[in-house]
C-alpha positions as a LaTeX table, in Angstrom:
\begin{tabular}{lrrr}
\hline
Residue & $x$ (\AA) & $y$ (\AA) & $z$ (\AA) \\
\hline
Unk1 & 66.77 & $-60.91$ & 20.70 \\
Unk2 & 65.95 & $-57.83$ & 22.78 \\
Unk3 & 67.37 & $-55.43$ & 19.76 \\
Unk4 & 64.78 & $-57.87$ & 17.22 \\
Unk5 & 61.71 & $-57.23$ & 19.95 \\
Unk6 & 62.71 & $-53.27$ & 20.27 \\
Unk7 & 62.96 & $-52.99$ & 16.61 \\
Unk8 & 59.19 & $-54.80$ & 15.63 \\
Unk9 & 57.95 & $-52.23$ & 18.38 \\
Unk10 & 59.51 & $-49.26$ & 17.05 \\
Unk11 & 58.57 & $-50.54$ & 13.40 \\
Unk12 & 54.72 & $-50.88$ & 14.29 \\
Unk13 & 54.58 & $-47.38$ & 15.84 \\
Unk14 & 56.67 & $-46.40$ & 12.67 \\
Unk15 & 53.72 & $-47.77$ & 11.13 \\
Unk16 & 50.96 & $-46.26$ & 13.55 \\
Unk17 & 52.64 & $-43.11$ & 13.06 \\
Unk18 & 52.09 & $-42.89$ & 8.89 \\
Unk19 & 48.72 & $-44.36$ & 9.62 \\
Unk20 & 47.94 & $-41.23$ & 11.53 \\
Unk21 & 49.82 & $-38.94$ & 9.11 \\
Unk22 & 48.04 & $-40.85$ & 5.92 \\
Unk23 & 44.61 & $-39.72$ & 7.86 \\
Unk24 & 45.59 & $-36.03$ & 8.87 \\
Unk25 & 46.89 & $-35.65$ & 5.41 \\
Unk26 & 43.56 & $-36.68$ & 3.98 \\
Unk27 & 42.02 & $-34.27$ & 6.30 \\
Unk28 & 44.82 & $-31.30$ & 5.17 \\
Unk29 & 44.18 & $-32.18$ & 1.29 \\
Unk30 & 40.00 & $-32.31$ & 1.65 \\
Unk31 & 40.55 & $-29.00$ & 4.01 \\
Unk32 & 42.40 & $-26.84$ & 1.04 \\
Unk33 & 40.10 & $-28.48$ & $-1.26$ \\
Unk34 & 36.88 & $-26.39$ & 0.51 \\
Unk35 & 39.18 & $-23.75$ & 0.34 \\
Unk36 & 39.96 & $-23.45$ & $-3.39$ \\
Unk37 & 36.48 & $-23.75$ & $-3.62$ \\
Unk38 & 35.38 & $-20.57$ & $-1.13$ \\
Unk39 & 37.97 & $-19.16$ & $-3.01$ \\
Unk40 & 36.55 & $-19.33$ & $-6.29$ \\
Unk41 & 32.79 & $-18.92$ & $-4.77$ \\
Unk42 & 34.00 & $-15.76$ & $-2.69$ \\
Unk43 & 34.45 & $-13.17$ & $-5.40$ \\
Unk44 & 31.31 & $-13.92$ & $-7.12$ \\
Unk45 & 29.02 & $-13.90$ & $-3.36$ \\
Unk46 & 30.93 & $-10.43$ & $-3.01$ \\
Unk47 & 29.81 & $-9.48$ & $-6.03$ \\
Unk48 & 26.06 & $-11.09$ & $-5.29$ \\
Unk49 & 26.49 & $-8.89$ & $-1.86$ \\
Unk50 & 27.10 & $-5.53$ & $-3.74$ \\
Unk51 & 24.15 & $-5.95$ & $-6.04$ \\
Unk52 & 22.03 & $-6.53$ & $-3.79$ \\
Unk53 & 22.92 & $-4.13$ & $-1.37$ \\
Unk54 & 22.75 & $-1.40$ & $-4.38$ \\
Unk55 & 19.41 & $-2.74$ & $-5.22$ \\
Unk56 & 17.97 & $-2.53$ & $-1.73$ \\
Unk57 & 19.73 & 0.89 & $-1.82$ \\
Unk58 & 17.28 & 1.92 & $-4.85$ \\
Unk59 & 14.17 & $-0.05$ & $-3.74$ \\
Unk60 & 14.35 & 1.72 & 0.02 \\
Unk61 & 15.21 & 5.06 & $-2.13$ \\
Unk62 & 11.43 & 4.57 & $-4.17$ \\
Unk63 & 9.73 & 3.79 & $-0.77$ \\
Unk64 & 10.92 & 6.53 & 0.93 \\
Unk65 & 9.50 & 8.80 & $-2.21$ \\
Unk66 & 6.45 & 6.88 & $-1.73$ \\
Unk67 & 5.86 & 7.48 & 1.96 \\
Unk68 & 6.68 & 11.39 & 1.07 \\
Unk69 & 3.71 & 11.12 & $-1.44$ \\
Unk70 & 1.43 & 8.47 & 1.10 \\
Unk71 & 2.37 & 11.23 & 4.06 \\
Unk72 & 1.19 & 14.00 & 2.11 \\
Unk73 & $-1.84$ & 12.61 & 0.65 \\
Unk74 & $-2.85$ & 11.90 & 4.42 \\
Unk75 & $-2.58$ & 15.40 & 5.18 \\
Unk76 & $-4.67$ & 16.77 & 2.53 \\
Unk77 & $-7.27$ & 13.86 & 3.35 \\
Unk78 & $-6.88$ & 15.29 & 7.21 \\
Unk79 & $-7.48$ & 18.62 & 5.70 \\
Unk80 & $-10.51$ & 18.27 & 3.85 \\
Unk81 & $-12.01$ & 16.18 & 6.75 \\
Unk82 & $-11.13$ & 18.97 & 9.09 \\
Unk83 & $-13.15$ & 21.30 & 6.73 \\
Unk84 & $-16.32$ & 18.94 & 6.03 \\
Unk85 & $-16.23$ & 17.97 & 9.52 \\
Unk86 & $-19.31$ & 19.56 & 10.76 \\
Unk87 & $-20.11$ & 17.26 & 14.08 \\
Unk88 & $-21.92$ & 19.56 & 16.48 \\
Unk89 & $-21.45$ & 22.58 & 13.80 \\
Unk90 & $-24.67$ & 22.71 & 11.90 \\
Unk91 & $-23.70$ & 23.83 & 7.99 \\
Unk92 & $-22.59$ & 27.39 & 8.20 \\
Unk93 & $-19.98$ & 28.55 & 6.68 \\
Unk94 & $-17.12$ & 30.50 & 8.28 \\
Unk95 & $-13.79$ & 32.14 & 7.21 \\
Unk96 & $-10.43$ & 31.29 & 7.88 \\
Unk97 & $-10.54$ & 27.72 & 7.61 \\
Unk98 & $-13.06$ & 26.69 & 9.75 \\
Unk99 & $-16.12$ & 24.59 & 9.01 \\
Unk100 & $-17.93$ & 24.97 & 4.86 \\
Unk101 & $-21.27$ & 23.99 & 4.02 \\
Unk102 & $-21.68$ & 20.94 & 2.59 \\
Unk103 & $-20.12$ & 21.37 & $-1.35$ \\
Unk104 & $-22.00$ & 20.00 & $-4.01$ \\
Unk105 & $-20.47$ & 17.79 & $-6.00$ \\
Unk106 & $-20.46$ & 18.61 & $-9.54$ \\
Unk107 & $-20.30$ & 15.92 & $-12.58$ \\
Unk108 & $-18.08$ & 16.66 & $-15.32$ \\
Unk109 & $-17.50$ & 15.37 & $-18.75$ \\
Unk110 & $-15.25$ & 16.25 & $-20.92$ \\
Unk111 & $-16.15$ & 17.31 & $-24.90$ \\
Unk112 & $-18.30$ & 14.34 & $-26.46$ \\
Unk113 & $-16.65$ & 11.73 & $-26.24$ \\
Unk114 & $-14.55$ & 12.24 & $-23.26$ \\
Unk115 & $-14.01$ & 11.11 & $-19.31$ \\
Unk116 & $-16.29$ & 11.73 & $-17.03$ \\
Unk117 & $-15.21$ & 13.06 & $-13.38$ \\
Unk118 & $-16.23$ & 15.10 & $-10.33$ \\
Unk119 & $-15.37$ & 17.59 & $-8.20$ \\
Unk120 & $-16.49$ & 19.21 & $-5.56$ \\
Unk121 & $-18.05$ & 22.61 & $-5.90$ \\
Unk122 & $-15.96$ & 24.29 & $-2.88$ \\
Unk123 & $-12.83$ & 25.94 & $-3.91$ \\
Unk124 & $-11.09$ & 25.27 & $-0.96$ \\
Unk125 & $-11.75$ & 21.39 & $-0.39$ \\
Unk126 & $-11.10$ & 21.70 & $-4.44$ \\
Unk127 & $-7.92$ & 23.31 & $-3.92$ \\
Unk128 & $-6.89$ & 20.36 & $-1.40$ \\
Unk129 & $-8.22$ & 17.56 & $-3.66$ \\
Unk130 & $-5.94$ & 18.85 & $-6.26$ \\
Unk131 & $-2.90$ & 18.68 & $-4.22$ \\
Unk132 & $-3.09$ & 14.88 & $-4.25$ \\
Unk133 & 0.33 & 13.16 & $-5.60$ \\
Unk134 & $-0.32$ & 9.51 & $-5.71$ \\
Unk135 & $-2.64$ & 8.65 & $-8.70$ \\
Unk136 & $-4.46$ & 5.58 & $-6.62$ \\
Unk137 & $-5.47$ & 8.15 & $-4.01$ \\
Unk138 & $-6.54$ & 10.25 & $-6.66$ \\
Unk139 & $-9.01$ & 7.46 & $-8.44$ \\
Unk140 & $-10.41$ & 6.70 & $-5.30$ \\
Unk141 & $-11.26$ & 9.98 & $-4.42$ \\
Unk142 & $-12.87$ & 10.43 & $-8.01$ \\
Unk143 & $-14.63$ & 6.95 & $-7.26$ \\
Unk144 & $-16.34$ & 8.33 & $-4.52$ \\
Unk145 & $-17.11$ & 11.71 & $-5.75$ \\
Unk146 & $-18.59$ & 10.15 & $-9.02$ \\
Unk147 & $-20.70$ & 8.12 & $-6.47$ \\
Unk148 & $-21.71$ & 10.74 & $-4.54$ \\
Unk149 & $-23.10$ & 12.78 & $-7.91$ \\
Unk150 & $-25.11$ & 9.63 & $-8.91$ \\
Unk151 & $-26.52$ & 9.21 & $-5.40$ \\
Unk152 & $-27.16$ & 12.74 & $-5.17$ \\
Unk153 & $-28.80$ & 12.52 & $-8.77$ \\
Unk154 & $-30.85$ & 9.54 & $-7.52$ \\
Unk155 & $-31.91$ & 11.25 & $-4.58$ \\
Unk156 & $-33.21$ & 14.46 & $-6.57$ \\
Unk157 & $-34.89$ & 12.26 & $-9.03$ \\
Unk158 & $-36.79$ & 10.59 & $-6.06$ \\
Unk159 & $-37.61$ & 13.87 & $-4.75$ \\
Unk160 & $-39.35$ & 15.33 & $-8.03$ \\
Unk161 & $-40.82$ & 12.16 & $-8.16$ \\
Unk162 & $-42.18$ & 12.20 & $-4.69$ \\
Unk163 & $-43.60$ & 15.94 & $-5.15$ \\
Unk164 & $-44.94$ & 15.03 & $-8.68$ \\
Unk165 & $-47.01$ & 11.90 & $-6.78$ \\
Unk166 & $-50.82$ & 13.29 & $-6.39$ \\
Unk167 & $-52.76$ & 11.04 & $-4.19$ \\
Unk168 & $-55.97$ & 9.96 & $-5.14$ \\
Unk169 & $-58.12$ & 10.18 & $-1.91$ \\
Unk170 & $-61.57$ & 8.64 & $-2.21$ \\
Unk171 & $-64.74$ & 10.47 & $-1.31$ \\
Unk172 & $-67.24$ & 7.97 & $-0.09$ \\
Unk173 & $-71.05$ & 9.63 & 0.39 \\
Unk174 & $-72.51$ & 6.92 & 1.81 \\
Unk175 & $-76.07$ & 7.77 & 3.59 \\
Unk176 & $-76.28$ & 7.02 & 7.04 \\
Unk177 & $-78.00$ & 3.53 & 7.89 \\
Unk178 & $-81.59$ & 3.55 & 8.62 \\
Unk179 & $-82.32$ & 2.49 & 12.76 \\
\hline
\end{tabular}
């Protein structure tokens, strides 16, 4: 009777025990399961990792050129600001890079039928202006100029206008009143 009891005991942890073995085995076959699957996702993230590494590679590559161009347009701006500055100055000119008179800007078209654009009648500020790289910089600059030759236009135009203007002043002879 003792051998029956001590042999249903060792036959339920028998049992217990492939209970517990079923479960870990479950746990061992989902387990290699995620692993055949990282293994089949790895290679292609790799490959996902390269490309975009060797794209970020050629993006930073074009925005380092453009800071090169964005850098040097600043320092022509800072030039041709240090030579129209004239705070304090008055408008004379001097030599060796100082202060210029204020350039005239000139309006430009070309042949008939062709683009209009302006320039400023100073070769040095010229000289700068034409050592712009990036072409927004450059429109923007021509924006302005071409609006500072039609505001200069408009302002001559007044002028003529305003010298042209003869008053009419009325000459009253009135007698005096009697008293």
């Amino acid at each position: 009777k003792k051998q029956c009891s001590l042999m249903e005991v060792v036959r339920e942890d028998i049992s217990s025990a492939n209970s517990w073995a079923a479960q870990w085995r479950s746990k061992v076959l989902g387990s290699q399961t995620e692993i055949n699957s990282c293994e089949v996702k790895l290679p292609k993230l790799k490959f996902q990792l390269s490309e975009s590494i060797r794209e970020c590679t050629t993006r930073l590559g074009y925005l380092r050129r453009d800071l090169q161009v964005v850098m040097n347009d600043v320092a022509v701006m800072e030039s041709v600001l240090n030579l129209t500055d004239c705070s304090g100055q008055g408008s004379s000119t001097t030599t060796g890079g100082g202060f210029l008179q204020t350039p005239n800007v000139c309006h430009c078209t070309r042949g008939k039928h062709g683009a209009s654009f302006a320039t400023l009648g100073h070769p040095k500020i010229h000289k700068q202006l034409s050592s712009l790289k990036s072409q927004h910089v450059q429109r923007l600059v021509q924006e302005g100029l071409l609006e500072l030759s039609t505001e200069e236009a408009a302002e001559d135009s007044e002028a003529k206008k305003q010298r042209n203007i003869t008053a009419n002043i009325t000459v009253f002879k009135n007698p005096p009143l009697p008293q």
